[in-house]
Short mmCIF file of C-alpha atoms and ligand atoms in Angstrom, two decimals:
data_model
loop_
_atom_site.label_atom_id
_atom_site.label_comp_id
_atom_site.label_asym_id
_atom_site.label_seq_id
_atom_site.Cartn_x
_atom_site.Cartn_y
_atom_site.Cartn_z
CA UNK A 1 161.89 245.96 176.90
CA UNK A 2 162.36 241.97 177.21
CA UNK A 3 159.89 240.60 175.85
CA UNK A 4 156.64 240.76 173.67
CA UNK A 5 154.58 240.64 176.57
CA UNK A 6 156.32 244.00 178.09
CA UNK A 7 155.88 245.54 174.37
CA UNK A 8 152.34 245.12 173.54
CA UNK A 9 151.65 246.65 176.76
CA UNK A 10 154.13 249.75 176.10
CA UNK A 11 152.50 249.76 172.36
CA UNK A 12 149.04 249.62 174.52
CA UNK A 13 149.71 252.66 177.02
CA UNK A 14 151.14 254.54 173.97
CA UNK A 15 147.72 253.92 172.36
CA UNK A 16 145.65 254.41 175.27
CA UNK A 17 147.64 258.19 175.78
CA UNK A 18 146.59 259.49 172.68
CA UNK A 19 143.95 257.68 171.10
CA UNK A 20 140.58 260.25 170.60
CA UNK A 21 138.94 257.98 173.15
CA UNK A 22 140.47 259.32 175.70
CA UNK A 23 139.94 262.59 174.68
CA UNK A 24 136.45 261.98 174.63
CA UNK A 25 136.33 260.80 177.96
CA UNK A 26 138.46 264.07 179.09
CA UNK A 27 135.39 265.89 177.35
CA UNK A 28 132.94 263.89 179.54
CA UNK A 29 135.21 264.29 182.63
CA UNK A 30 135.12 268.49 181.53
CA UNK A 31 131.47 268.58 180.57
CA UNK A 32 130.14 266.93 184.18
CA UNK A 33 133.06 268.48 186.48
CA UNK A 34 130.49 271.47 187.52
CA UNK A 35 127.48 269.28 188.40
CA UNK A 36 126.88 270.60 191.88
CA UNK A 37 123.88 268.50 192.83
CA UNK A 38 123.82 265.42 195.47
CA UNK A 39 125.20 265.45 198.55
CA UNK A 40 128.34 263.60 199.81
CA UNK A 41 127.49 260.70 202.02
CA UNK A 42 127.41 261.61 205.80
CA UNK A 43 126.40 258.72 207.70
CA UNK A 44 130.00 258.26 209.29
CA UNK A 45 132.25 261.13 209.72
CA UNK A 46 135.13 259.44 207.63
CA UNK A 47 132.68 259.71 204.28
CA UNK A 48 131.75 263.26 205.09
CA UNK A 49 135.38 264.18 204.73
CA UNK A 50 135.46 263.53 201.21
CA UNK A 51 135.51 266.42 198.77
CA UNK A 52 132.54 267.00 196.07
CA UNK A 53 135.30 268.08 193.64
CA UNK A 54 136.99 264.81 193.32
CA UNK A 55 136.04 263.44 189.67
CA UNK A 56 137.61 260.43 188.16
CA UNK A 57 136.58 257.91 184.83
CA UNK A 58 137.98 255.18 183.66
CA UNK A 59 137.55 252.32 181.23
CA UNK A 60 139.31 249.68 180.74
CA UNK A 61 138.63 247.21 177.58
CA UNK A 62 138.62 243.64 177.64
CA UNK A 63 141.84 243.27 175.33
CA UNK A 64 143.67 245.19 178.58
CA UNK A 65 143.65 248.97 177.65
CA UNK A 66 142.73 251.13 180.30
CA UNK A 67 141.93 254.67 179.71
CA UNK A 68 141.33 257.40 182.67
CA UNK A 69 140.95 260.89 183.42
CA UNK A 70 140.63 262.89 186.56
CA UNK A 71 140.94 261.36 189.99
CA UNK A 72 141.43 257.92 188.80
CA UNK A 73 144.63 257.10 191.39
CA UNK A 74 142.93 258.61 194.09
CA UNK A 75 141.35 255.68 196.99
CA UNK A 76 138.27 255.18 198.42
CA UNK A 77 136.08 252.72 200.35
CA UNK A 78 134.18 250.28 198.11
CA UNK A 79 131.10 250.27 200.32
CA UNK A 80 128.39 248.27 198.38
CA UNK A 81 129.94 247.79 195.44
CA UNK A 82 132.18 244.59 197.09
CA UNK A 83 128.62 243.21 197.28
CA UNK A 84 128.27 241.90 194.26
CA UNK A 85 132.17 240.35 193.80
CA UNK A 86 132.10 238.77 197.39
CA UNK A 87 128.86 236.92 195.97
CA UNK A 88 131.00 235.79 193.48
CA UNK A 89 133.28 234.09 195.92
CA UNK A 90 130.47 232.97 197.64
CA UNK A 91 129.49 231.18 195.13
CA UNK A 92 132.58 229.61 194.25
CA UNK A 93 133.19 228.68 197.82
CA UNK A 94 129.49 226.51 198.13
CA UNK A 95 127.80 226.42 194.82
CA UNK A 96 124.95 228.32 193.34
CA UNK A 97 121.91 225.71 194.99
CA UNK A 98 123.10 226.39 198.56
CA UNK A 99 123.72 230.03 198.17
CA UNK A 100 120.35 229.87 196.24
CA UNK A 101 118.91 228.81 199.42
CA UNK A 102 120.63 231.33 201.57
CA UNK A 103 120.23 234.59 199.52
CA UNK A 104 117.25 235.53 197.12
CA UNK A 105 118.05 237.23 193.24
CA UNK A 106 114.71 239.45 193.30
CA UNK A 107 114.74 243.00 193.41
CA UNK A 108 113.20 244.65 196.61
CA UNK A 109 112.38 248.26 195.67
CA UNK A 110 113.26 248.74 199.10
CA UNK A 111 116.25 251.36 200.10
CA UNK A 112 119.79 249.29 200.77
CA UNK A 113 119.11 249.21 204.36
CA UNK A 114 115.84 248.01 204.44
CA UNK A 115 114.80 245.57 207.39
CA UNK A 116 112.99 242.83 204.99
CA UNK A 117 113.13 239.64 204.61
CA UNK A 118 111.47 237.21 202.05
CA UNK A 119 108.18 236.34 204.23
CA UNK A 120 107.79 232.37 202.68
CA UNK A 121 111.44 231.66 202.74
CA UNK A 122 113.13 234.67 205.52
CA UNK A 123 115.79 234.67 202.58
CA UNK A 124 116.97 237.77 202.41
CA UNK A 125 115.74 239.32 198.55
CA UNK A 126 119.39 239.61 196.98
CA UNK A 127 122.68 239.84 197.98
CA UNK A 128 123.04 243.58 196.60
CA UNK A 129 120.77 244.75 200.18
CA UNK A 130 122.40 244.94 203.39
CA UNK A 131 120.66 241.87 204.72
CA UNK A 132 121.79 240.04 201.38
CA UNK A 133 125.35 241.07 201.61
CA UNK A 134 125.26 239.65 205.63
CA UNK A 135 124.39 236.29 204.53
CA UNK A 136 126.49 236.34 201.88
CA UNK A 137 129.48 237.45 204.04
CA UNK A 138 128.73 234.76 206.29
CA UNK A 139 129.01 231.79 203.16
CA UNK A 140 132.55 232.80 202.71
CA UNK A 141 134.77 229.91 203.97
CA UNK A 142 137.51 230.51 206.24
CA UNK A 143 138.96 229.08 209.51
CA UNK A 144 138.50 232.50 211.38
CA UNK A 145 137.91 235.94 210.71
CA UNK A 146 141.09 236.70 209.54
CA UNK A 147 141.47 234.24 206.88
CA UNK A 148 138.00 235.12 205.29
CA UNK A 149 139.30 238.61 205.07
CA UNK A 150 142.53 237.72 203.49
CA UNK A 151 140.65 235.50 200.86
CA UNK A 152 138.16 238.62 200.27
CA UNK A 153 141.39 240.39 200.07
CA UNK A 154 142.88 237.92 197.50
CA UNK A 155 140.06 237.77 195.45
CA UNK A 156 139.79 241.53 195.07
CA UNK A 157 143.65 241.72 194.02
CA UNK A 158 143.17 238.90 190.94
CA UNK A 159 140.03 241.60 190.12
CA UNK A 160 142.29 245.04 189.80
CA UNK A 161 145.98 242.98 189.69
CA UNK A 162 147.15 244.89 192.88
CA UNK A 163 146.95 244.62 196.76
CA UNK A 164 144.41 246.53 198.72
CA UNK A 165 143.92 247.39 202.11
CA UNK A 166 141.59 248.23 204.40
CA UNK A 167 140.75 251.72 205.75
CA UNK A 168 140.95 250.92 209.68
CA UNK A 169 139.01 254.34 210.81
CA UNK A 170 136.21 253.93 207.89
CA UNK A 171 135.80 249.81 209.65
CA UNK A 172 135.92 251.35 212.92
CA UNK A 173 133.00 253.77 211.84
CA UNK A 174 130.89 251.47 210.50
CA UNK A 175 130.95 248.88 212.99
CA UNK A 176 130.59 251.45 216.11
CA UNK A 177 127.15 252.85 213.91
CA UNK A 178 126.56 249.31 212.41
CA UNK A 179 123.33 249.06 214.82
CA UNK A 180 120.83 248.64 212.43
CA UNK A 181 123.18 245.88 210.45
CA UNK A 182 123.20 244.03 213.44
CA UNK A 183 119.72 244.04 213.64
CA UNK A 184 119.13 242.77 210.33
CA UNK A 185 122.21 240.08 211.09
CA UNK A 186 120.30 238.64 214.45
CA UNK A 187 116.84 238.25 212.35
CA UNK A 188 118.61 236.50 210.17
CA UNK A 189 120.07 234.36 212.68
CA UNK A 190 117.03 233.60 214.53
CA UNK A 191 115.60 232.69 211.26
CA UNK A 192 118.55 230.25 211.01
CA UNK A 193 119.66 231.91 207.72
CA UNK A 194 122.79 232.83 209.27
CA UNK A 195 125.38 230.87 210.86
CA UNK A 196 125.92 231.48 214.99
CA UNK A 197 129.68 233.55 214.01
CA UNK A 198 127.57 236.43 213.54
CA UNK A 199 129.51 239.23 215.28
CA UNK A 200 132.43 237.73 213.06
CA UNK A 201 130.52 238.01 209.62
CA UNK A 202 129.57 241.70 210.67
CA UNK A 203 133.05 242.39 211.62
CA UNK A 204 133.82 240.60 207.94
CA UNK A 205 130.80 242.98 206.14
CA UNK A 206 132.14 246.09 207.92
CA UNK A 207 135.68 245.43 206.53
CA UNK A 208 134.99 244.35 202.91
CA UNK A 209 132.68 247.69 202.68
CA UNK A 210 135.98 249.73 204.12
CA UNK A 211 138.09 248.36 201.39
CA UNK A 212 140.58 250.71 199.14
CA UNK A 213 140.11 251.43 195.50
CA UNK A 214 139.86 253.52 193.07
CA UNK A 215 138.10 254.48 189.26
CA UNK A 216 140.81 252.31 187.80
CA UNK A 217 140.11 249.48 189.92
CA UNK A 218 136.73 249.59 189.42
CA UNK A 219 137.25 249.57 185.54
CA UNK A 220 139.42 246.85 185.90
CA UNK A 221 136.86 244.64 188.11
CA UNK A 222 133.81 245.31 185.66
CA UNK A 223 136.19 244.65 183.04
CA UNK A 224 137.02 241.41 184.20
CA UNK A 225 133.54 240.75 184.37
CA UNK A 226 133.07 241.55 180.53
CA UNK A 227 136.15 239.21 180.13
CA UNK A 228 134.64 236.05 181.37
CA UNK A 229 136.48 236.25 184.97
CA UNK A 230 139.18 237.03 183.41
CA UNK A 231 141.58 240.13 184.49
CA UNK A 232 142.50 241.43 181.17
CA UNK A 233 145.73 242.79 182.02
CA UNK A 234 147.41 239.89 184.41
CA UNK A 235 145.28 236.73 182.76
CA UNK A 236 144.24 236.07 186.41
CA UNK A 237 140.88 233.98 187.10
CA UNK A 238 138.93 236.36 189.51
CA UNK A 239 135.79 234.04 188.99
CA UNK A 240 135.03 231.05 188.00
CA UNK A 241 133.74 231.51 184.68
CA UNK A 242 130.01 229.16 185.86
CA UNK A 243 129.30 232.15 187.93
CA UNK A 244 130.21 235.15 186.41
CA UNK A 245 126.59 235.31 184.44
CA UNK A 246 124.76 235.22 188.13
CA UNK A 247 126.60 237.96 189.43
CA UNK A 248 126.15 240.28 186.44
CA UNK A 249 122.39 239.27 186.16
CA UNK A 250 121.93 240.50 190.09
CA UNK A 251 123.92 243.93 188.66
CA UNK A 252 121.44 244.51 186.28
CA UNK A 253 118.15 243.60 188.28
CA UNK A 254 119.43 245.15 191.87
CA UNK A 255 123.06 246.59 191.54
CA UNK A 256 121.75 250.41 191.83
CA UNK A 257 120.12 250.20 194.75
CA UNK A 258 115.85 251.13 194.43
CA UNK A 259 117.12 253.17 191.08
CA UNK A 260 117.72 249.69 189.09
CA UNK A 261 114.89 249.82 186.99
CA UNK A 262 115.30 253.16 186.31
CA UNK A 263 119.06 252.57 185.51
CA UNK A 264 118.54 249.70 183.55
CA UNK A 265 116.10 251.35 181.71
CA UNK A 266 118.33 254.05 180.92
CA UNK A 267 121.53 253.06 180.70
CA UNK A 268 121.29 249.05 180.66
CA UNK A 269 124.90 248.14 181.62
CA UNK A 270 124.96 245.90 184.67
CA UNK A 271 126.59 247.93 187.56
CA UNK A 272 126.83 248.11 191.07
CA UNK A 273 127.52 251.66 192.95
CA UNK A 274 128.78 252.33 197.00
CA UNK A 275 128.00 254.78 199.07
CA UNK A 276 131.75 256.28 198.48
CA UNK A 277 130.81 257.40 195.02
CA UNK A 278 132.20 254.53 193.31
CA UNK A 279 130.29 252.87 190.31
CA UNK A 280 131.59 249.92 188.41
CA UNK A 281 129.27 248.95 185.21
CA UNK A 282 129.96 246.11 182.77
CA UNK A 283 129.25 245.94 179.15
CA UNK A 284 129.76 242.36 178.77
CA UNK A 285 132.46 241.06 176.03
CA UNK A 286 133.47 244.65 175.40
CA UNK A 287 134.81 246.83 178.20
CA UNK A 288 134.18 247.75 181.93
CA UNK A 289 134.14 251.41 183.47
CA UNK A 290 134.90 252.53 186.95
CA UNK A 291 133.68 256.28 188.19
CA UNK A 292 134.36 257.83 191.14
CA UNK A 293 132.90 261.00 192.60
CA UNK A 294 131.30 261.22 196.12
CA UNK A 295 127.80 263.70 195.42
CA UNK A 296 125.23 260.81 195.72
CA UNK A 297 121.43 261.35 194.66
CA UNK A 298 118.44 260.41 196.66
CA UNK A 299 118.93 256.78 196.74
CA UNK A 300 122.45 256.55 197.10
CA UNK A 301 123.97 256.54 193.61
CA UNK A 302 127.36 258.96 192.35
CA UNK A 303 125.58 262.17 190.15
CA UNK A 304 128.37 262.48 187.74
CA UNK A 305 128.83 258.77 187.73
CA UNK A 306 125.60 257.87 186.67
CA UNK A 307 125.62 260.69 184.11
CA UNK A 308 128.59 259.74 182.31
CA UNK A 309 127.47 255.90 182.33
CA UNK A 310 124.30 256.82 180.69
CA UNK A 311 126.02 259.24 178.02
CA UNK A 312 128.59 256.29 177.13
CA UNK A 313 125.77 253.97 176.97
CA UNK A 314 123.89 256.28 174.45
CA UNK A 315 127.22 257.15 172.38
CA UNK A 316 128.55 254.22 172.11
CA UNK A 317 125.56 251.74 172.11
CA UNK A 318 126.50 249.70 174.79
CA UNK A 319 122.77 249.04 176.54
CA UNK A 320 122.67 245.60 176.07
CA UNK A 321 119.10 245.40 174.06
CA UNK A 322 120.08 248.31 171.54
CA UNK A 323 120.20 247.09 168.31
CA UNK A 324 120.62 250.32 166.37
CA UNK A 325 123.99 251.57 165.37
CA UNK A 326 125.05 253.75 167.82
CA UNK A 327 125.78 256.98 166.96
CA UNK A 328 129.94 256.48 167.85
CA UNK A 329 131.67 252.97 166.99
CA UNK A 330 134.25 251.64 169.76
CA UNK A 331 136.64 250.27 167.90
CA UNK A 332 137.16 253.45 165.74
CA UNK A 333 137.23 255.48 168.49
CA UNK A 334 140.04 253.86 170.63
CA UNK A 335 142.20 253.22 167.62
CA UNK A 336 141.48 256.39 166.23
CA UNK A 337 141.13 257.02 162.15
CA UNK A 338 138.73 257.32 160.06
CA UNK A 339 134.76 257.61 160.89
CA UNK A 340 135.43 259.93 163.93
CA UNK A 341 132.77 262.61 163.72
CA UNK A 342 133.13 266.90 164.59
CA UNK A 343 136.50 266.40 166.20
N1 LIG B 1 128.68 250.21 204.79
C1 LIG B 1 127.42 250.60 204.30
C2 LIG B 1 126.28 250.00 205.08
O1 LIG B 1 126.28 248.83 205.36
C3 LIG B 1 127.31 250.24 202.83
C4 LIG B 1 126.42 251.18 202.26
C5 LIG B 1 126.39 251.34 200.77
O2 LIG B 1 127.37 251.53 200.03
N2 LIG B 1 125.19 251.40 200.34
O3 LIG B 1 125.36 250.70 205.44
#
């Protein structure tokens, strides 16, 4: 130990180890483990690989603790859920007007994939769709493919406060089956909504959807969120703070696919899930939480993840428009003491 910095983060994992908030969450992980439902995404053989078993939570808390159980180390492609952060950095990269202009905030209702377009403007609805996430992809600034990437790349490492790579065969995958994004990616361009490096921005889509993390990155990233754009661990700026109310708005309205009114009706937290099993949801000033399991439901969101949102939501009060007191306070929880109920 040299300094206080190093210290408070020992005191921190110490606390995070044993407080009874993470044996709550080692509950949750037990109490959801033999969910069976869902299916595992099979679209691409590389997703189909993954096994049903693989169950990880984790929360991190905007003063930097980070609490997680199960398969929290283990990787996985970020699929949709880079949606919502790369329209971060699309913003910061050309202001909210022009990428107002570009890419719509109303939820479609429509599945991810959809082939739809706004018919007054041909914006596409959000940037949480396929056809969103294209044109967003294409307002990120670079001088060629590769440096877009690497600034995706970037931005994603001042998010979790580690590098990440790409999973080559997952890219590979997607862009051999990517017909039906290309489609959407040449109506946008002969709508002029797109600029003419399209086969570039796919190539660019198709990699920041192959992208490696895992539950503890995602807690990090929503976390971050909840922090203003700010990584609570590192300090890092992920996103300028201007923007990070647009992207967490588009989480709440479209950030679970055609399920968002339902989620948001049920859970409230703004959150954004991929078709790897990853969900990231924010509870804004308070704490972010990553799951990961692959069983998706019907419209393309994790089983167990959305489960153990919803009971955290409900436990600890943290939909946004409840105004009771929940039935489990936060702070006592992760710092352990008195108030904690039947343990
Ligand atoms: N790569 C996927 C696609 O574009 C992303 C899907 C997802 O997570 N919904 O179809």
């Amino acid at each position: 130990m040299t300094n206080t910095g190093e210290l408070k983060a020992f005191a921190d994992s110490i606390t995070a180890a044993t407080s009874p908030f993470r044996n709550y969450l080692s509950d949750l992980h037990r109490k959801y483990l033999p969910l069976t439902d869902g299916a595992v995404a099979d679209y691409i053989p590389e997703l189909a690989l993954a096994d049903p078993s693989w169950f990880g939570v984790a929360v991190a808390t905007v003063d930097g603790q980070v609490f997680d159980v199960g398969d929290c180390d283990r990787t996985f492609t970020i699929q949709s859920i880079s949606k919502a952060f790369v329209y971060g950095l699309a913003l910061e990269d050309n202001g909210r007007d022009y990428v107002n202009s570009k890419v719509g905030v109303e939820p479609t209702g429509e599945a991810f994939n959809a082939i739809v377009l706004d018919e007054t403007t041909n914006r596409p609805y959000n940037p949480m769709v396929n056809a969103g996430a294209i044109a967003t992809a294409d307002l990120i600034k670079g001088k060629d493919g590769t440096e877009r990437l690497k600034r995706m790349l970037d931005m994603f490492r001042r998010y979790t406060g580690r590098d990440h790579d790409i999973n080559v065969p997952v890219f590979l995958s997607e862009k051999s089956t990517g017909n039906r994004n290309r489609a959407i990616a040449y109506l946008m361009l002969n709508f002029g909504m797109v600029g003419d490096r399209i086969d570039e921005t796919l190539d660019l889509y198709f990699q920041q959807c192959s992208i490696l993390v895992n539950a503890r990155d995602l807690s990090l990233m929503a976390a971050t969120l909840a922090n203003g754009g700010v990584n609570p661990i590192t300090g890092d700026r992920a996103l300028d703070q201007r923007y990070v109310q647009d992207v967490v708005s588009i989480m709440l309205t479209c950030g679970m696919y055609d399920s968002s009114g339902d989620w948001a009706y049920r859970v409230g937290m703004p959150a954004k899930s991929g078709v790897g099993g990853g969900i990231t949801a924010v509870s804004p000033g308070k704490l972010g939480i990553g799951t990961f399991s692959p069983p998706l439901d019907a419209k393309g969101n994790s089983l167990r993840g959305i489960q153990v949102c919803q009971q955290l939501s409900q436990e600890f009060g943290l939909h946004p428009f409840n105004v009771a007191a929940p039935p489990k306070d936060l702070a006592t929880w992760i710092k352990g003491g008195e108030g904690l109920d039947s343990w």
